[in-house]
Protein backbone atom coordinates (compact mmCIF):
# COMPACT_ATOMS: atom_id res chain seq x y z
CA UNK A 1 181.01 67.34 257.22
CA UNK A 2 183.39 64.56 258.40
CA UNK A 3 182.79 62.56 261.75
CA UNK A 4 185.47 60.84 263.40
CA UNK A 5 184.57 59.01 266.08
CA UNK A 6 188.30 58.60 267.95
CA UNK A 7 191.86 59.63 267.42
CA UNK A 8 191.97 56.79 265.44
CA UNK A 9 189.57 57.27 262.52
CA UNK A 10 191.86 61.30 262.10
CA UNK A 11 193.61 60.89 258.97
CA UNK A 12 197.58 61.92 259.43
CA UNK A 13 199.46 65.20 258.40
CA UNK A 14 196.29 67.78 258.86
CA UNK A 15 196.29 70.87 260.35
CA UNK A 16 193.56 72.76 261.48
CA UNK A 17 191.68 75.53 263.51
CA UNK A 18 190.13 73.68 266.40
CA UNK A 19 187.34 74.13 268.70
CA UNK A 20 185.97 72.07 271.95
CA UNK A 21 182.93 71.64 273.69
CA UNK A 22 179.99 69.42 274.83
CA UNK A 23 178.04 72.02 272.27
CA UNK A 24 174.64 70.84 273.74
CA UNK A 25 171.49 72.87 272.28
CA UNK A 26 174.42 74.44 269.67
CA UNK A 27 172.64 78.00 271.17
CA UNK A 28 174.15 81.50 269.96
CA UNK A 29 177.14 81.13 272.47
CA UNK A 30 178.55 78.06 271.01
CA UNK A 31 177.65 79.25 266.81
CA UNK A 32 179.49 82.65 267.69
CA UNK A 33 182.93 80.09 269.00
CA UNK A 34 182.17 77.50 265.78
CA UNK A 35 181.19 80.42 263.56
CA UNK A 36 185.08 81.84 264.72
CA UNK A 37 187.04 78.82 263.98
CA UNK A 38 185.52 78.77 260.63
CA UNK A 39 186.34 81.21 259.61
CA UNK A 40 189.46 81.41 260.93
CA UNK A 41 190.72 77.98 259.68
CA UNK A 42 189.25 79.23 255.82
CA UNK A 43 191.44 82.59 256.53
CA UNK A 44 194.48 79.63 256.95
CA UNK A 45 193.22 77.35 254.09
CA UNK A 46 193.25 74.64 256.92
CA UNK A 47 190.23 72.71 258.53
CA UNK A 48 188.01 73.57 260.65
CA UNK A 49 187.35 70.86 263.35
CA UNK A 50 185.45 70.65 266.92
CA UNK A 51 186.12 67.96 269.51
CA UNK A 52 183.00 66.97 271.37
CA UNK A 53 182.77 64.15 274.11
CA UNK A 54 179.84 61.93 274.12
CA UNK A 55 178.56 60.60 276.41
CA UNK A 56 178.22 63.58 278.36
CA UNK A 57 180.68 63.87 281.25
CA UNK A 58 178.15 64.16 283.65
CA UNK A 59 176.42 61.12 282.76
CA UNK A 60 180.45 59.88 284.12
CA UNK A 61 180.70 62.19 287.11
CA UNK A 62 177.24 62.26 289.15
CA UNK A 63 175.04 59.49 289.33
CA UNK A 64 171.99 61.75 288.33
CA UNK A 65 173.76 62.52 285.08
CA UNK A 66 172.21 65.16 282.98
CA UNK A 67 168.96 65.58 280.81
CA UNK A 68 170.44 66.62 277.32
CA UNK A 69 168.96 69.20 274.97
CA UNK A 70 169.36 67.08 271.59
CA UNK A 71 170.78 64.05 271.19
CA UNK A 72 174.43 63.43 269.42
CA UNK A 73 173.05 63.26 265.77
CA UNK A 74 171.39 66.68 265.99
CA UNK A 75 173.90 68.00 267.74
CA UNK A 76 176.01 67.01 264.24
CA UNK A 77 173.45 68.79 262.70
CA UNK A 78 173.65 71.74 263.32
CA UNK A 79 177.43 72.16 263.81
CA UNK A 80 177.53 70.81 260.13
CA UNK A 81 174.97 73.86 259.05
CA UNK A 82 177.54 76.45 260.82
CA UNK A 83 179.98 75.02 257.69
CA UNK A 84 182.24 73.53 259.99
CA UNK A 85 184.80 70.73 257.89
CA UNK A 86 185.06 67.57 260.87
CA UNK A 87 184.20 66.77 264.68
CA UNK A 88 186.20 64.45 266.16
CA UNK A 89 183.68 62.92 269.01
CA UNK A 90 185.88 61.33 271.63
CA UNK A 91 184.57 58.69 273.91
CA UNK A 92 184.10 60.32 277.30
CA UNK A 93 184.98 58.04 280.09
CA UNK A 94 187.65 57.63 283.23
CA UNK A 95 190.23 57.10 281.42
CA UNK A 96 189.93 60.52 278.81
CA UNK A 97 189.06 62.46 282.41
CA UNK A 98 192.05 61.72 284.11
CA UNK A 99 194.52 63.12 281.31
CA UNK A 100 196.66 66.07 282.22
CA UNK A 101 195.30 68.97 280.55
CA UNK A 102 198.88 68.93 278.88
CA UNK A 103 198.49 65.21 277.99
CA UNK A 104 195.33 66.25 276.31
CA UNK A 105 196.15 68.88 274.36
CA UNK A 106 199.32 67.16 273.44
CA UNK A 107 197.34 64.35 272.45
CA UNK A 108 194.21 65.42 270.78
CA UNK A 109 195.19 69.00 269.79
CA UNK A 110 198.99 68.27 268.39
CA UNK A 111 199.71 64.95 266.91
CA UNK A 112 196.19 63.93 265.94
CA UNK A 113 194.56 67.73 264.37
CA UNK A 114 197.55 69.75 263.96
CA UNK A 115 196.20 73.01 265.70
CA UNK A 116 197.26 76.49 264.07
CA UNK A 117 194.83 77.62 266.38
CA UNK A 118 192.32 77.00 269.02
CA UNK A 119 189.12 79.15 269.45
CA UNK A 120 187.41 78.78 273.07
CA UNK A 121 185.02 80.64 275.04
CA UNK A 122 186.44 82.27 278.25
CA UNK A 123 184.82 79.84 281.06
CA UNK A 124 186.39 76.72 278.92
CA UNK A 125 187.67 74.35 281.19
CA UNK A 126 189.91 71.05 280.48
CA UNK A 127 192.09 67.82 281.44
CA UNK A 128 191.79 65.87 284.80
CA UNK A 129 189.62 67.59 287.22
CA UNK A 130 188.81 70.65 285.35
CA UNK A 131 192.85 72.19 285.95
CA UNK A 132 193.18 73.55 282.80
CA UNK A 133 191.04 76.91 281.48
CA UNK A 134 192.45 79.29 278.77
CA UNK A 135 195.28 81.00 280.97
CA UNK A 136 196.53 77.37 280.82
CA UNK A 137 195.39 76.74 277.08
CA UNK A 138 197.88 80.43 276.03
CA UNK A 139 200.89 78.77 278.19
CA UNK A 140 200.73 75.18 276.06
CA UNK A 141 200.06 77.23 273.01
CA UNK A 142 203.31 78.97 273.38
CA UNK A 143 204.81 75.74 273.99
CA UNK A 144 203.67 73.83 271.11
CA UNK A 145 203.22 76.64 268.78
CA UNK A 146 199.58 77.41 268.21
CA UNK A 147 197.40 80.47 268.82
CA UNK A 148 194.54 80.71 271.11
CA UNK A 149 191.48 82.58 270.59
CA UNK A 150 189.35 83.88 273.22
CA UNK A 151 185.61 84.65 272.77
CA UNK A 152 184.49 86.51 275.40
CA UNK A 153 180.78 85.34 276.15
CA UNK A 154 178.21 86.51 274.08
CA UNK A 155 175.69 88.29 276.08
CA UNK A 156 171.69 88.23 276.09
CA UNK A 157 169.73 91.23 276.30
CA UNK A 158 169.53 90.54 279.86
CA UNK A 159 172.94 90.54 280.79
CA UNK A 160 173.01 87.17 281.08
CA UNK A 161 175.56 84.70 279.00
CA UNK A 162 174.08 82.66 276.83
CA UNK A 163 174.01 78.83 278.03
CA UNK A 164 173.23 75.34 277.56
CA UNK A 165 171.93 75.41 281.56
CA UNK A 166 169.98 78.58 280.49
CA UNK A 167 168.05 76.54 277.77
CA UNK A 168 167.39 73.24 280.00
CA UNK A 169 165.69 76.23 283.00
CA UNK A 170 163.97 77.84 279.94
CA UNK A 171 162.30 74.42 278.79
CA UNK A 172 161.54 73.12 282.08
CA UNK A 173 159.34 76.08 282.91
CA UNK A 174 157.89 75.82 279.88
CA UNK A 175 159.13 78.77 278.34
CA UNK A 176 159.96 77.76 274.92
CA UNK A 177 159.89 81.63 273.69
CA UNK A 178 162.91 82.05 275.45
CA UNK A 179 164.13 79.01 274.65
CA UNK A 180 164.05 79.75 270.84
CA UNK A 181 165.81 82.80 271.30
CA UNK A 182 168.61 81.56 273.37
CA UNK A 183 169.05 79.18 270.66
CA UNK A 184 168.40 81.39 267.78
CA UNK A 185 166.04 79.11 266.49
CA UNK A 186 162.54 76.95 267.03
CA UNK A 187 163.52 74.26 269.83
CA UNK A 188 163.02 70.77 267.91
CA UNK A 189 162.00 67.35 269.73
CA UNK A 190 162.41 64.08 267.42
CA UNK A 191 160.59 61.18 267.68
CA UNK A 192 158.86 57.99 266.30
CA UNK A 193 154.70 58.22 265.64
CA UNK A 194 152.64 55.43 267.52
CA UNK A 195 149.24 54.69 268.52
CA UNK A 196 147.55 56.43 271.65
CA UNK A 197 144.59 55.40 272.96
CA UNK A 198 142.73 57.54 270.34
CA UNK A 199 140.88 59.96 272.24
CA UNK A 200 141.88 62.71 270.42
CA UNK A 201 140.28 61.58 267.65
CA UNK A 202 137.36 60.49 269.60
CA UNK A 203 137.10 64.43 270.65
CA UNK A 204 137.39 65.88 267.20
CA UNK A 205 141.64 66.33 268.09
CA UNK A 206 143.40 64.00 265.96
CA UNK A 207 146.95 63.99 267.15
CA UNK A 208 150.30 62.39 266.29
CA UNK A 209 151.65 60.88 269.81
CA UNK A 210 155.80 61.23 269.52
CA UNK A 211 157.46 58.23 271.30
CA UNK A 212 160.22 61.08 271.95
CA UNK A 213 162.08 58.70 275.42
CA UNK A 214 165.96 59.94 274.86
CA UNK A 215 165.86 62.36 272.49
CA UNK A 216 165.65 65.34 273.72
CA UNK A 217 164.76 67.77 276.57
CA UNK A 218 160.87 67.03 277.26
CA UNK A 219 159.35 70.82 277.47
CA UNK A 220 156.98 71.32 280.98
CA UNK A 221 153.75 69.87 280.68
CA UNK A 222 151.02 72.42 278.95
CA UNK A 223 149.53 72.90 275.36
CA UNK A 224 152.03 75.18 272.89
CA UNK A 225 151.67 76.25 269.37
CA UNK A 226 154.18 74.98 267.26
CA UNK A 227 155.16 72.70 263.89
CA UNK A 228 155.40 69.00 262.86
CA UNK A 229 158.20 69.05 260.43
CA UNK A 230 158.28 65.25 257.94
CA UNK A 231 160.07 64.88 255.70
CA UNK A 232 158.96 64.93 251.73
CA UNK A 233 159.18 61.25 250.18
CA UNK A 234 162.02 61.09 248.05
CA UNK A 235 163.58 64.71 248.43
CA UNK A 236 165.36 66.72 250.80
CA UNK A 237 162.59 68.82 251.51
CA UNK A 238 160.52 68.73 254.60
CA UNK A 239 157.06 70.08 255.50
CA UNK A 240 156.17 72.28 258.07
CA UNK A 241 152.41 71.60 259.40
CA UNK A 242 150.81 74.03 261.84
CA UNK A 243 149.95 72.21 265.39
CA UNK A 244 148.72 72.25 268.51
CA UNK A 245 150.79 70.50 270.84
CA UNK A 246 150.13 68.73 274.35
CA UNK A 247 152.53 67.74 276.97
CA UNK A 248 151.87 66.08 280.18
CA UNK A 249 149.90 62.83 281.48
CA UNK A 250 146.25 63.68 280.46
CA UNK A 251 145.29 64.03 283.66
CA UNK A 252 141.72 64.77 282.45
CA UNK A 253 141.40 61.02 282.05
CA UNK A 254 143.52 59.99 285.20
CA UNK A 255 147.06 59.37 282.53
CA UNK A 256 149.97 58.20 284.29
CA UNK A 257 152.35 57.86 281.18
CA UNK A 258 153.70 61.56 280.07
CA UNK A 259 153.35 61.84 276.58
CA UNK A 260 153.88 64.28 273.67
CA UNK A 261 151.03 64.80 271.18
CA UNK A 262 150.50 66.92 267.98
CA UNK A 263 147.56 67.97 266.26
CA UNK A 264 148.29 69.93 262.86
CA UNK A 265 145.51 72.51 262.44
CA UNK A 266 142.22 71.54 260.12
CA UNK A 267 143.52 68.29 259.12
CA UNK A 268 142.16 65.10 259.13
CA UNK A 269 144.00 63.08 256.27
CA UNK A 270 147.28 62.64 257.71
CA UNK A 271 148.21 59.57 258.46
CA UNK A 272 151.29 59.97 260.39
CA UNK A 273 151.58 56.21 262.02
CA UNK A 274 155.15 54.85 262.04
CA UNK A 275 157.13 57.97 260.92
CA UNK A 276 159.76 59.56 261.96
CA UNK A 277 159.05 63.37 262.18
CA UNK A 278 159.84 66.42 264.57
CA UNK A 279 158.03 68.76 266.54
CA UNK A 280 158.94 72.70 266.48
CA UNK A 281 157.81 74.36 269.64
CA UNK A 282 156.81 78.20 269.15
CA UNK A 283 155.22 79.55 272.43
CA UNK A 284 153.38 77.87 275.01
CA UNK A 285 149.66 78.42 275.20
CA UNK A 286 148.83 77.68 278.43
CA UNK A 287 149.81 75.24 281.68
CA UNK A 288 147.91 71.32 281.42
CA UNK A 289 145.38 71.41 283.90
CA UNK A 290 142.19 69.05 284.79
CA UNK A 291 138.36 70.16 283.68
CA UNK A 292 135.42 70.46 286.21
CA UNK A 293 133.97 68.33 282.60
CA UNK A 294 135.04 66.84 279.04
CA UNK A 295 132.55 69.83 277.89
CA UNK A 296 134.86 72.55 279.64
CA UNK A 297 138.11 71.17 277.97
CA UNK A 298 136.30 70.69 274.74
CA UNK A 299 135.73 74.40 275.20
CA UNK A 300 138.89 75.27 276.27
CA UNK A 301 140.98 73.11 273.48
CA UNK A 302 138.44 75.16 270.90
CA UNK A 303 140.32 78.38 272.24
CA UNK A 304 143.79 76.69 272.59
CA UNK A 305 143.23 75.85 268.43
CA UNK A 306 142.32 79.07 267.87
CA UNK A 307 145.54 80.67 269.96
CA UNK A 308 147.79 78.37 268.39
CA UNK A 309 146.55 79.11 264.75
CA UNK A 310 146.86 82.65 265.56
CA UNK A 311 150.16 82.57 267.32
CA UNK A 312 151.66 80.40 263.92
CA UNK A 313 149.99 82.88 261.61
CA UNK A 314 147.55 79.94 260.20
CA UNK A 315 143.91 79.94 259.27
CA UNK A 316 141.62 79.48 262.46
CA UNK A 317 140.37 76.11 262.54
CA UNK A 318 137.91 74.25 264.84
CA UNK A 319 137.72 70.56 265.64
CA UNK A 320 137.72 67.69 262.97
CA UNK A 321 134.50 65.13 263.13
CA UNK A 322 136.11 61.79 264.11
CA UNK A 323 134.56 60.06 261.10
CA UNK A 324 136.47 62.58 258.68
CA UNK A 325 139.70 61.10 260.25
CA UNK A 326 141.47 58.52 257.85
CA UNK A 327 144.32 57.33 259.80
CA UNK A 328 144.32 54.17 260.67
């Protein structure tokens, strides 16, 4: 898949089906609209191509700005694995918000991708202050001669549309079950492997603790089943290692710092120290509380392994002695 990063880097003369969108979380809403213009634009024997923004325009608009789902590169990702041909990702700031919503299609949708046709869900909004939405989108498409498809929005069991917000509520109460689904897929949290202060090794829990600051939404503090996922030395191939996961401050042993930690089920030769890896989260086990006694949360993170190995499908394993450990 292509990436431009500004009008400028779009080579001249193309034409394509086009799609836009922040596309954060890429959940089953935004692969039905992506999935469309694929297909549509292979119908056409034209490209495929979606316009994101990044930054995020709220980061631009409210001074809180907004806790992201993935970061830009996975984001990529997994609009590349929907077989989409380019994204053009524009650089969102004052200047890109206060075009006309016909200044912007004119701009970004006419001379620089030469739409046939745009596909859009029905709450798509556009162009300074949000005045544009699809009724407008039809009226420049009849101007400037392209078609505009409409998906209506792709509903949950529930009723409910599925959402970027949806996924962000979903993760911040922890439910990561729901999460998955709304995504159609395990939620995944990236990060770098560095040193703790070892006392899950100490207490027969090795773990892997993810430096994981901007790259993702953090899920509610508690202790989930889930995967590491690193990849294979020299190959495209990664491997997926059973865990039990922790999230929160360790407030067993008065932690101010919240941190994300992994321990992959009945092993104690990893030595996961300075890689880059990523954590799958399956189902949450339970909330992160503090023990009456180190003996009552060694008993309770016995019964969290043996939850987690039987949520992942995985043999039941118990702790590892700390002199069995071999990472450094």
């Amino acid at each position: 898949m292509r990436v431009w990063h500004g009008l400028e880097e779009v080579p001249a003369d193309i034409e394509s089906v086009a799609t836009i969108g922040i596309f954060d979380g890429v959940h089953r809403g935004h692969q039905k609209i992506l999935s469309t213009a694929v297909r549509d634009a292979r119908r056409l024997g034209v490209l495929s191509v979606a316009v994101t923004f990044d930054p995020h325009p709220a980061v631009i608009h409210r001074p809180e700005g907004i806790e992201l789902i993935m970061p830009l590169s996975d984001r990529l990702e997994q609009i590349a694995a929907l077989g989409v041909d380019a994204v053009l990702v524009a650089k969102y700031d004052l200047s890109l918000a206060s075009l006309s919503p016909y200044d912007f299609v004119q701009r970004f949708f006419v001379d620089a991708l030469g739409v046939l046709e745009v596909v859009v869900g029905e709450d798509m909004r556009f162009g300074k202050g949000n005045a544009g939405d699809v009724a407008t989108l039809h009226e420049l498409g009849d101007r400037f001669g392209f078609d505009v498809t409409e998906i209506v929005d792709v509903e949950s069991f529930e009723g409910r549309r599925w959402s970027s917000t949806w996924v962000r509520q979903a993760l911040a109460a922890g439910d990561v079950s729901l999460a998955n689904r709304i995504l159609g897929r395990n939620y995944r949290l990236r990060g770098h492997v560095e040193h703790g202060f070892k006392r899950g090794r100490q207490l027969g829990f090795p773990t892997a603790n993810l430096n994981s600051q901007g790259v993702g939404f953090v899920p509610a503090d508690g202790v989930y089943a889930g995967l590491i996922v690193r990849a294979v030395t020299g190959t495209r191939a990664c491997e997926m290692l059973p865990a039990a996961i922790s999230v929160g401050t360790n407030p067993q042993f008065d932690g101010e710092e919240r941190t994300v930690e992994a321990h992959v089920l009945g092993r104690s030769d990893l030595n996961l120290y300075g890689e880059d890896i990523a954590v799958d989260f399956i189902a949450r086990i339970r909330p992160m509380k503090q023990f009456d006694s180190v003996e009552e949360l060694l008993e309770r993170m016995d019964a969290d392994l043996l939850e987690a190995a039987r949520v992942l499908g995985a043999p039941p394993t118990g702790r590892i002695r700390p002199e069995e450990v071999t990472a450094q």
